Amino acid sequence: MASHYEAPIRNPLIVGDKTYHDVTVDVARPVEGKANRLWWIVFSVALAAFLWGLGCIVYTVSTGIGVWGLNKTVGWAWDITNFVWWVGIGHAGTLISAVLLLFRQKWRMAINRSAEAMTIFSVVQAGLFPIIHMGRPWLAYWTVPIPNQFGSLWVNFNSPLLWDVFAISTYLSVSLVFWWTGLLPDFAMLRDRAVKPFQKKIYSLVSFGWSGRAKDWQRFEEVSLVLAGLATPLVLSVHTIVSFDFATSVIPGWHTTIFPPYFVAGAIFSGFSMVNTLLIIMRKVSNLENYITLQHIELMNLVVMITGSIVGCAYITELFVAWYSGVEYEQYAFLNRATGPYWWAYWMMMTCNVFSPQFMWFKKLRRSILFSFCISIVVNIGMWFERFVIIVTSLHRDYLPSSWTMFSPTLIDIGIYTGTIGFFFVLFLLYSRTFPVIAQAEVKSILKSSGEKYKKLRDTNPNNSH
Amino acid sequence: MSKKVVQALYNDDDVLLSAVKKVREANLKIEEVYTPFPVHGLDKAMGLKPTRIAIASFIYGCIGLVVATLMMKYIMIDDWPRNIGGKPNFTYITNLPAFIPIMFELTVFFAAHLMVISFYMRSRLYPYKQAENPDPRTTDDHFLMEVQSDGDASQLAKLLQETGAVEVKIADKKAIQI
């Protein structure tokens, strides 16, 4: 085992005496087995929420945006809040698979597949909002610069909303091929194990005839590395462009240069929390506790803590600059956030985002699965409020006091948001029963260096260690 | 006489690596190695040439950058040089900051997608393609080395058996090899 030396300080990432075959069996088990009752109950609830949301979308599009709680002053509220929230959640998937790959973090291997699935599914939810919040969504294709019969009337490339079109579609499509390419060896594993002809056919189709040749693996690894190198700036740019929707405006409270990095930090913060929420449940119900260990949860909590602190730092920076600016509109915008009619949303955001991640400094707390689960939910509530606060409190009171107003959502606003949550879980639940939820090929490649069994073997036989 | 290959199955990547080295030292031609996961150092041990896919990706990215620049230069500056919100659309450079986000996105888009398509084409991966691994265990926990046999196949099989193989088979060489 000369090539598998690892510092003794590192804890095993794969616990239990796992062999290569055990990994295969453990990963294939949820796919080859049948869904239990609980799965069907949760799936039905998610499906019902999705269908309800679909009804709300159809109602909005066929009746008009007026069925939402928007008014002439607050033209963006729940729609864009939810859009930014979903995009933000999606970012953790790419961070786990790309940034952690560039930093050679082996602990990413057990979680990257599900994190990427989460990316794809949440970007799909996000992608709904730019369409359905349009007054005339059937003309959405006008945002694409295609030659046409209007003398070739083009789009205006100065608008961040058009940059969004390019950013989100690039992000979704690149994430999708990154995810799918990584899935090929795992689908091939399921294909070669399948006994039912239908399953065999499906997994043969989706595995693209992957055979695992040495040359294939060499290219596969290079492609993964380059895609990670491309996805890292992509993920930063996408949320930057999303933040430009606000930062390039002239609205006090929006026009800030801190938004690009601060939105990205917030995206990592909420995204990692969502990964934590999902994986804490998944490791339990899919019996993957030997792969998604307490150490994985702890490391994700640390990322949440760090990015939460960056977000907190950004909040303070914004407040300082508002005070320092001497611009009364800017100063009022922040006074209004803290003490205006939406004070509760602001303080909700502050409590959830600034205080709750600081609990992770305590080892006892960050190594508690129940506590991590609760915090991960709290963070996502806080991050939803962050986007709501930025959007609504800056709009409802700005330059002209005669335009000051309030915003309250209607049941349709809420229904569409609920619907996207339902749709997300429909996709995620289907994924967890049909896809290999752990990148088994990658996990096998670290089994000898980071598996508990091999680590013990090295400890008991020091001559063999290096 | 049809050509024969000898297939040796291993159940450990370290044994496989040393076997590959031994076979290469014996001046035998390794036809192919099938593994369930990337075995680091295998391509070096087999003497595979490094892949040029990253270079291709760089070129694709440059193409994307050029496409974005030409598209926005034509649309915003040459075709309809409108005044939209006081933005100076006289030359490309005066309005450059507003074009950078899309220049960047299209660079990444081209670099990523064309590279992945190149990979799929070079490695011949596509939907409905039949898998070509000779043994289904090679996607689970076995490693298979195929060595071309020029003379006595059983002699070669014996040699491979000595490298730690758990199973050695003599098979006909497949018609198509990549």
XYZ file of C-alpha atoms in Angstrom:
644
model
C 0.000 0.000 0.000
C 2.907 2.265 -0.699
C 0.887 4.725 -2.691
C -1.722 5.232 -0.032
C 0.131 6.957 2.735
C -1.942 9.380 4.748
C -1.132 11.407 7.823
C -2.276 9.584 10.948
C -3.983 12.743 12.198
C -6.776 12.349 9.660
C -9.943 10.569 10.643
C -11.312 7.900 8.344
C -13.865 9.151 5.823
C -15.355 5.726 5.283
C -16.129 3.901 8.477
C -16.895 0.247 8.894
C -14.691 -2.427 7.349
C -15.674 -1.623 3.796
C -14.279 -3.293 0.722
C -14.762 -2.131 -2.854
C -17.649 -4.510 -3.240
C -19.308 -3.238 -0.059
C -19.281 0.253 -1.512
C -21.013 -1.011 -4.639
C -23.632 -2.872 -2.669
C -24.324 0.002 -0.298
C -24.703 2.523 -3.095
C -26.823 0.233 -5.259
C -29.136 -0.853 -2.456
C -31.565 2.092 -2.497
C -31.747 1.890 -6.285
C -32.311 -1.840 -6.453
C -34.721 -1.994 -3.548
C -38.323 -0.896 -3.390
C -39.522 2.389 -1.953
C -41.029 2.070 1.488
C -44.219 3.577 2.813
C -42.544 6.658 4.226
C -41.079 7.486 0.833
C -44.493 7.281 -0.778
C -46.049 9.505 1.892
C -43.377 12.177 1.566
C -43.486 11.900 -2.205
C -47.264 12.364 -2.233
C -47.018 15.451 -0.055
C -44.339 16.928 -2.293
C -46.315 16.071 -5.402
C -49.445 17.688 -3.970
C -47.507 20.858 -3.167
C -46.034 20.831 -6.658
C -49.425 20.448 -8.321
C -50.875 23.187 -6.153
C -48.017 25.469 -7.173
C -48.550 24.542 -10.794
C -52.186 25.575 -10.445
C -51.100 28.924 -8.993
C -48.672 29.414 -11.895
C -51.343 28.648 -14.475
C -53.718 31.014 -12.691
C -51.119 33.802 -12.606
C -50.168 33.446 -16.244
C -53.753 33.231 -17.481
C -55.152 35.991 -15.243
C -52.283 38.411 -14.823
C -49.519 39.367 -12.407
C -52.110 41.428 -10.521
C -53.096 38.304 -8.630
C -49.832 38.669 -6.741
C -49.277 41.111 -3.921
C -47.057 43.409 -6.003
C -47.938 47.055 -6.419
C -46.680 49.998 -8.464
C -43.884 50.705 -6.011
C -42.884 47.177 -5.095
C -42.589 45.506 -8.486
C -40.374 42.700 -7.226
C -41.039 40.779 -4.068
C -41.625 37.072 -3.557
C -40.874 36.180 -7.175
C -37.318 37.504 -7.197
C -36.772 36.667 -3.534
C -37.532 33.050 -4.303
C -35.465 33.186 -7.476
C -32.375 34.425 -5.666
C -32.992 32.028 -2.805
C -33.140 29.010 -5.090
C -30.123 30.081 -7.129
C -28.227 30.571 -3.902
C -29.094 27.119 -2.664
C -27.911 25.657 -5.916
C -24.456 27.097 -5.516
C -23.313 24.761 -2.774
C -23.528 21.811 -5.128
C -21.025 23.309 -7.515
C -18.855 24.456 -4.671
C -18.699 20.979 -3.235
C -17.982 19.308 -6.537
C -15.745 21.965 -8.075
C -14.060 24.100 -5.431
C -13.469 21.196 -3.076
C -12.108 19.190 -6.011
C -9.629 21.947 -6.802
C -8.597 21.971 -3.153
C -8.329 18.154 -3.193
C -10.770 17.761 -0.332
C -11.438 14.043 -0.139
C -14.476 14.465 2.076
C -16.368 15.921 -0.856
C -16.568 12.510 -2.521
C -19.404 11.116 -0.458
C -21.508 14.231 -0.779
C -20.795 15.686 -4.207
C -23.328 13.640 -6.146
C -26.251 14.687 -3.969
C -25.001 18.243 -3.747
C -24.891 18.443 -7.534
C -28.358 16.950 -7.789
C -29.488 19.621 -5.382
C -27.898 22.240 -7.640
C -29.676 21.010 -10.726
C -33.049 20.728 -9.023
C -32.862 24.085 -7.302
C -31.665 25.910 -10.406
C -34.680 24.409 -12.180
C -36.896 25.975 -9.492
C -35.037 29.263 -9.780
C -35.409 29.183 -13.549
C -39.181 29.170 -13.251
C -39.362 32.588 -11.629
C -37.791 34.722 -14.372
C -40.400 33.290 -16.730
C -43.519 33.365 -14.578
C -42.886 36.822 -13.145
C -43.068 38.225 -16.684
C -46.215 40.040 -17.661
C -46.120 38.271 -21.020
C -44.196 35.068 -20.461
C -45.163 33.725 -23.886
C -42.754 36.312 -25.303
C -39.902 35.118 -23.104
C -37.992 33.942 -26.161
C -37.496 37.609 -27.084
C -34.741 37.682 -24.487
C -32.624 35.522 -26.786
C -30.777 37.321 -29.598
C -32.169 35.337 -32.512
C -32.427 36.890 -35.997
C -36.069 37.775 -36.682
C -38.527 39.409 -39.053
C -38.567 42.739 -37.171
C -35.600 43.991 -39.202
C -33.673 41.774 -36.845
C -34.578 43.505 -33.635
C -32.060 42.505 -31.004
C -31.797 42.524 -27.247
C -30.019 45.125 -25.131
C -26.852 43.685 -23.670
C -26.653 46.374 -20.993
C -29.261 44.788 -18.751
C -28.339 42.509 -15.851
C -31.612 40.707 -16.465
C -30.249 39.627 -19.828
C -26.959 38.693 -18.186
C -29.089 36.549 -15.904
C -30.467 34.698 -18.908
C -26.949 33.855 -20.053
C -25.683 33.171 -16.553
C -28.479 30.877 -15.435
C -28.683 28.927 -18.672
C -24.907 28.468 -18.764
C -24.882 27.496 -15.130
C -27.669 24.968 -15.446
C -26.306 23.387 -18.600
C -22.691 23.188 -17.402
C -23.758 21.796 -14.028
C -25.865 19.240 -15.821
C -23.067 17.902 -18.019
C -20.635 17.975 -15.100
C -23.058 15.917 -13.037
C -23.922 13.542 -15.844
C -20.325 12.888 -16.839
C -19.575 12.006 -13.240
C -22.550 9.683 -13.201
C -21.405 7.554 -16.143
C -19.194 5.120 -14.165
C -21.862 4.793 -11.485
C -24.631 4.149 -13.976
C -22.320 1.579 -15.575
C -21.985 -0.113 -12.196
C -25.782 -0.292 -11.872
C -26.066 -1.496 -15.459
C -23.639 -4.337 -14.866
C -25.460 -5.364 -11.699
C -29.010 -5.100 -13.041
C -30.922 -8.329 -13.247
C -34.261 -7.019 -14.467
C -34.234 -6.430 -18.239
C -35.969 -3.045 -17.976
C -33.454 -1.740 -15.443
C -30.628 -3.086 -17.555
C -31.960 -1.252 -20.578
C -32.417 2.049 -18.763
C -28.986 2.017 -17.147
C -27.391 0.957 -20.442
C -29.028 3.953 -22.051
C -27.941 6.472 -19.431
C -24.430 5.105 -18.902
C -23.559 5.787 -22.555
C -21.696 2.493 -22.832
C -19.092 3.414 -20.221
C -16.529 0.616 -20.031
C -13.898 2.018 -17.664
C -10.853 1.788 -19.926
C -7.600 3.266 -18.675
C -7.724 5.909 -21.408
C -11.367 6.731 -20.573
C -10.429 7.275 -16.950
C -7.481 9.428 -17.887
C -9.694 11.689 -19.984
C -12.507 11.518 -17.427
C -10.266 12.850 -14.707
C -8.893 15.601 -16.910
C -12.414 16.582 -17.965
C -13.531 16.645 -14.331
C -10.601 18.798 -13.364
C -11.094 21.284 -16.197
C -14.838 21.401 -15.573
C -14.142 22.079 -11.912
C -11.775 24.838 -12.976
C -14.495 26.295 -15.179
C -17.336 25.764 -12.722
C -15.572 27.619 -9.923
C -15.448 31.003 -11.666
C -18.849 30.192 -13.137
C -20.466 29.773 -9.755
C -18.923 33.019 -8.554
C -19.992 34.846 -11.699
C -23.546 33.539 -11.687
C -24.418 34.809 -8.268
C -22.469 37.972 -8.989
C -24.654 38.564 -12.019
C -27.740 37.809 -9.949
C -26.540 40.390 -7.426
C -26.063 42.885 -10.287
C -29.847 42.891 -10.688
C -29.794 44.996 -7.544
C -26.270 46.387 -7.306
C -26.378 48.141 -10.690
C -29.617 49.941 -9.814
C -29.875 53.449 -8.347
C -32.050 52.405 -5.404
C -30.658 53.233 -1.964
C -30.098 49.912 -0.208
C -29.441 48.203 -3.523
C -26.702 50.271 -5.085
C -23.737 48.734 -3.308
C -20.448 47.351 -4.543
C -20.332 44.780 -1.779
C -23.197 42.776 -3.269
C -21.272 40.449 -5.618
C -19.035 38.793 -2.996
C -21.636 39.138 -0.280
C -24.310 37.405 -2.342
C -21.866 34.640 -3.221
C -20.990 34.140 0.436
C -24.693 34.070 1.265
C -25.222 31.521 -1.487
C -22.565 29.203 -0.080
C -23.993 29.747 3.368
C -27.550 28.802 2.436
C -26.476 26.132 -0.022
C -24.313 24.250 2.452
C -27.134 24.444 4.966
C -29.495 22.884 2.470
C -26.969 20.129 1.695
C -26.750 19.489 5.426
C -30.530 19.323 5.768
C -30.847 16.855 2.911
C -27.865 14.675 3.744
C -28.684 14.326 7.415
C -31.968 12.759 6.344
C -30.508 10.840 3.432
C -27.717 9.140 5.372
C -30.339 7.846 7.749
C -33.038 6.654 5.362
C -30.654 5.280 2.748
C -28.332 3.679 5.320
C -25.301 5.631 4.201
C -24.033 6.588 7.632
C -20.747 4.830 6.929
C -20.046 7.209 4.058
C -21.690 10.448 5.138
C -20.161 10.508 8.557
C -20.319 12.889 11.457
C -17.068 14.324 10.175
C -18.731 15.297 6.913
C -21.484 17.058 8.817
C -18.969 18.801 11.021
C -16.968 20.024 8.038
C -20.096 21.337 6.377
C -20.985 23.096 9.604
C -17.579 24.736 9.559
C -18.206 26.022 6.046
C -21.569 27.326 7.244
C -19.842 29.019 10.153
C -17.189 30.657 7.976
C -19.568 31.874 5.278
C -22.066 32.940 7.938
C -19.348 35.078 9.443
C -18.544 36.568 6.042
C -22.223 37.399 5.618
C -22.288 38.949 9.097
C -19.217 40.962 8.201
C -20.982 42.180 5.058
C -23.998 43.294 7.089
C -21.776 45.349 9.348
C -19.902 46.773 6.357
C -23.176 47.859 4.786
C -24.241 49.544 7.998
C -20.897 51.246 8.411
C -20.823 52.512 4.847
C -24.398 53.759 5.101
C -23.462 55.788 8.149
C -20.123 56.838 6.664
C -21.620 57.837 3.309
C -23.472 60.888 4.522
C -26.201 60.098 2.026
C -29.476 60.508 3.859
C -31.350 58.157 1.531
C -28.846 55.419 2.217
C -28.945 56.112 5.933
C -32.704 56.079 5.938
C -32.803 52.793 4.012
C -30.917 51.094 6.837
C -32.821 52.894 9.563
C -35.988 51.729 7.868
C -34.751 48.135 7.782
C -33.968 48.082 11.468
C -36.884 50.103 12.797
C -39.433 50.422 9.964
C -42.558 48.359 9.351
C -40.468 45.347 8.275
C -38.282 45.410 11.379
C -39.362 41.864 12.180
C -38.025 40.584 8.847
C -34.741 42.411 9.379
C -34.243 41.092 12.881
C -35.310 37.632 11.805
C -32.585 37.775 9.158
C -30.016 39.087 11.646
C -30.846 36.446 14.231
C -30.815 33.536 11.820
C -27.779 34.545 9.761
C -25.459 36.319 12.141
C -26.053 34.595 15.454
C -27.007 31.034 14.607
C -23.831 30.057 12.686
C -21.728 31.278 15.604
C -22.920 28.304 17.641
C -20.695 26.206 15.397
C -17.647 27.432 17.268
C -18.617 24.929 19.951
C -17.462 21.433 19.096
C -20.266 19.840 21.080
C -22.861 21.697 19.027
C -21.344 21.291 15.588
C -20.914 17.581 16.159
C -24.524 17.194 17.170
C -26.576 15.938 14.261
C -29.856 17.181 15.645
C -28.443 20.635 16.317
C -26.857 20.810 12.857
C -30.148 19.860 11.303
C -32.025 22.584 13.182
C -29.421 25.239 12.367
C -29.407 24.256 8.705
C -33.132 24.943 8.541
C -32.809 28.176 10.503
C -30.123 29.401 8.105
C -32.317 28.813 5.094
C -35.170 30.716 6.706
C -32.731 33.521 7.495
C -31.376 33.572 3.966
C -34.879 33.759 2.534
C -35.471 36.780 4.754
C -32.178 38.285 3.661
C -33.333 38.415 0.056
C -36.785 39.577 1.104
C -35.347 42.360 3.233
C -32.955 43.544 0.549
C -35.650 43.574 -2.108
C -38.755 44.779 -0.315
C -37.433 47.190 2.295
C -35.363 49.003 -0.324
C -38.310 49.331 -2.673
C -41.210 50.175 -0.429
C -39.564 53.353 0.837
C -37.133 55.169 -1.414
C -36.648 58.639 -2.904
C -40.188 60.051 -3.017
C -42.202 59.754 0.198
C -45.364 60.045 -1.905
C -44.489 56.652 -3.394
C -44.013 54.961 -0.056
C -46.140 51.913 0.393
C -46.287 48.452 1.920
C -46.149 44.982 0.504
C -47.980 41.874 1.543
C -48.046 38.628 -0.413
C -51.208 36.943 -1.630
C -52.009 33.270 -1.389
C -50.850 32.917 -4.996
C -47.382 34.269 -4.142
C -47.179 31.799 -1.301
C -48.663 28.982 -3.381
C -46.047 29.314 -6.112
C -43.230 29.311 -3.574
C -44.706 26.249 -1.880
C -45.043 24.683 -5.309
C -41.348 25.104 -6.061
C -40.450 23.504 -2.753
C -42.755 20.622 -3.650
C -41.261 20.333 -7.129
C -37.758 20.341 -5.676
C -38.589 17.480 -3.347
C -40.414 15.560 -6.070
C -37.236 15.670 -8.137
C -34.952 14.957 -5.201
C -37.024 12.027 -3.968
C -37.156 10.492 -7.431
C -33.421 11.040 -7.748
C -32.683 9.342 -4.442
C -34.404 6.167 -5.606
C -33.074 5.917 -9.136
C -29.621 7.473 -9.100
C -26.476 6.314 -7.335
C -26.539 8.955 -4.584
C -22.875 8.505 -3.773
C -20.171 8.746 -6.396
C -19.041 5.178 -5.767
C -16.168 5.300 -8.251
C -14.694 8.279 -6.422
C -15.310 6.808 -2.991
C -13.532 3.615 -4.055
C -10.526 5.638 -5.118
C -10.079 6.959 -1.558
C -11.028 3.746 0.208
C -7.420 2.692 0.703
C -6.173 6.055 1.880
C -9.171 7.091 3.959
C -11.098 3.938 4.748
C -11.190 2.863 8.354
C -10.246 -0.703 7.527
C -7.084 0.216 5.645
C -6.116 2.857 8.162
C -6.259 0.267 10.934
C -4.268 -2.140 8.812
C -1.537 0.466 8.436
C -1.561 1.242 12.138
C -1.100 -2.375 13.140
C 1.630 -2.940 10.577
C 3.860 0.145 10.651
C 6.420 -1.381 8.253
C 3.812 -1.270 5.580
C 2.776 2.316 6.048
C 5.225 4.044 3.707
C -6.050 -18.160 -37.043
C -7.921 -15.524 -35.089
C -5.918 -13.390 -32.728
C -6.104 -14.283 -29.065
C -6.008 -12.076 -26.026
C -5.429 -13.126 -22.471
C -7.622 -11.478 -19.865
C -6.316 -11.374 -16.317
C -8.626 -10.324 -13.511
C -7.292 -8.722 -10.350
C -9.104 -7.742 -7.216
C -6.679 -5.150 -5.963
C -5.450 -1.976 -7.629
C -1.950 -2.230 -6.164
C -1.558 -5.752 -7.509
C -2.843 -4.520 -10.850
C -0.289 -1.718 -10.950
C 2.620 -4.029 -10.240
C 1.263 -6.505 -12.799
C 1.093 -3.769 -15.428
C 4.708 -2.900 -14.711
C 5.774 -6.553 -14.974
C 3.960 -7.057 -18.252
C 5.543 -3.943 -19.678
C 8.964 -5.113 -18.537
C 8.380 -8.417 -20.324
C 7.797 -6.403 -23.509
C 4.282 -7.623 -23.949
C 1.594 -5.418 -25.412
C -1.202 -4.444 -23.021
C -4.317 -4.235 -25.124
C -6.529 -2.603 -22.522
C -7.105 -2.245 -18.795
C -10.626 -1.969 -17.403
C -11.038 -0.612 -13.882
C -14.042 0.284 -11.723
C -12.523 3.580 -10.610
C -9.610 5.784 -11.621
C -6.436 4.039 -10.474
C -3.909 6.796 -10.068
C -0.676 6.176 -11.873
C -2.179 3.547 -14.159
C -1.881 5.670 -17.293
C 1.782 6.327 -16.483
C 2.447 2.664 -15.776
C 0.805 1.691 -19.049
C 2.677 4.404 -20.909
C -0.437 6.172 -22.159
C 0.121 9.548 -23.710
C -1.295 12.464 -21.718
C -4.674 13.685 -22.893
C -4.887 16.978 -24.771
C -8.475 17.679 -23.783
C -7.533 20.635 -21.572
C -5.769 22.284 -24.508
C -8.875 21.741 -26.606
C -10.960 23.322 -23.874
C -8.732 26.400 -23.861
C -9.189 26.801 -27.594
C -12.961 26.367 -27.268
C -13.003 29.053 -24.583
C -11.174 31.448 -26.901
C -13.762 30.718 -29.576
C -16.521 31.521 -27.079
C -14.897 34.816 -26.199
C -14.621 35.751 -29.868
C -18.248 34.761 -30.531
C -19.477 36.885 -27.608
C -17.404 39.875 -28.652
C -18.414 39.749 -32.303
C -22.073 39.209 -31.443
C -22.320 42.137 -29.055
C -20.140 44.396 -31.213
C -22.417 43.769 -34.175
C -25.717 44.074 -32.285
C -24.966 46.929 -29.911
C -22.491 49.040 -31.882
C -22.886 48.339 -35.601
C -26.484 47.298 -36.218
C -28.526 49.414 -33.803
C -26.267 51.890 -31.976
C -29.117 53.162 -29.766
C -28.927 55.339 -26.719
C -30.293 53.106 -23.970
C -30.242 54.929 -20.657
C -27.316 57.127 -21.629
C -24.974 54.198 -22.136
C -22.188 55.206 -24.522
C -22.680 52.799 -27.408
C -20.275 54.549 -29.812
C -17.497 52.014 -29.769
C -17.222 48.613 -28.198
C -14.623 49.792 -25.734
C -16.721 52.643 -24.331
C -19.468 50.265 -23.270
C -17.160 47.351 -22.525
C -17.941 46.931 -18.790
C -21.544 46.059 -19.587
C -20.428 43.374 -22.031
C -18.024 41.597 -19.715
C -20.568 39.391 -17.923
C -21.761 37.835 -21.172
C -18.240 37.588 -22.605
C -17.297 35.632 -19.535
C -20.357 33.393 -19.543
C -20.008 32.488 -23.204
C -16.309 31.712 -22.752
C -17.171 29.246 -20.013
C -20.135 27.894 -21.958
C -18.076 27.098 -25.042
C -15.084 25.792 -23.107
C -17.181 23.460 -20.962
C -19.660 22.104 -23.460
C -17.361 21.663 -26.430
C -14.817 19.935 -24.213
C -17.447 17.541 -22.862
C -18.679 16.849 -26.396
C -15.084 16.232 -27.491
C -14.632 13.840 -24.606
C -17.781 11.934 -25.507
C -16.723 11.743 -29.137
C -13.125 10.703 -28.472
C -14.118 8.104 -25.902
C -17.110 7.055 -28.025
C -19.731 7.516 -25.362
C -23.295 8.057 -26.451
C -26.790 6.874 -25.476
C -27.578 3.269 -26.467
C -23.929 2.447 -26.995
C -23.204 -1.121 -25.959
C -20.798 -1.435 -23.062
C -17.504 -3.043 -24.031
C -16.068 -4.146 -20.718
C -15.484 -7.899 -21.077
C -16.546 -8.711 -17.537
C -19.345 -7.012 -15.556
C -17.250 -7.258 -12.416
C -14.924 -4.557 -13.750
C -17.412 -1.867 -12.760
C -17.711 -3.311 -9.275
C -14.474 -4.445 -7.627
C -12.357 -6.214 -10.239
C -9.627 -4.957 -12.525
C -9.077 -6.567 -15.894
C -5.932 -6.465 -17.973
C -6.074 -7.645 -21.544
C -2.766 -8.667 -23.058
C -2.337 -9.443 -26.721
C -0.963 -12.867 -27.434
C 1.395 -13.262 -30.383
C 2.399 -16.856 -29.889
C 1.473 -19.306 -27.217
C -1.543 -17.989 -25.356
C -1.330 -20.524 -22.558
C 2.287 -19.572 -21.890
C 1.178 -15.956 -21.520
C -1.729 -16.978 -19.314
C 0.711 -18.698 -16.997
C 2.864 -15.605 -16.805
C -0.140 -13.475 -15.957
C -1.268 -15.948 -13.322
C 2.043 -15.328 -11.580
C 1.405 -11.581 -11.361
C -1.315 -12.144 -8.809
C -4.335 -12.519 -11.035
C -7.352 -14.144 -9.448
C -8.619 -15.379 -12.783
C -7.075 -15.731 -16.243
C -9.041 -16.332 -19.417
C -8.060 -16.756 -23.049
C -10.484 -15.018 -25.384
C -10.762 -14.127 -29.029
C -9.694 -10.648 -29.831
C -12.643 -8.432 -30.524
C -12.945 -7.055 -34.020
C -13.282 -3.420 -32.980
C -10.659 -1.884 -30.797
C -10.305 1.763 -30.120
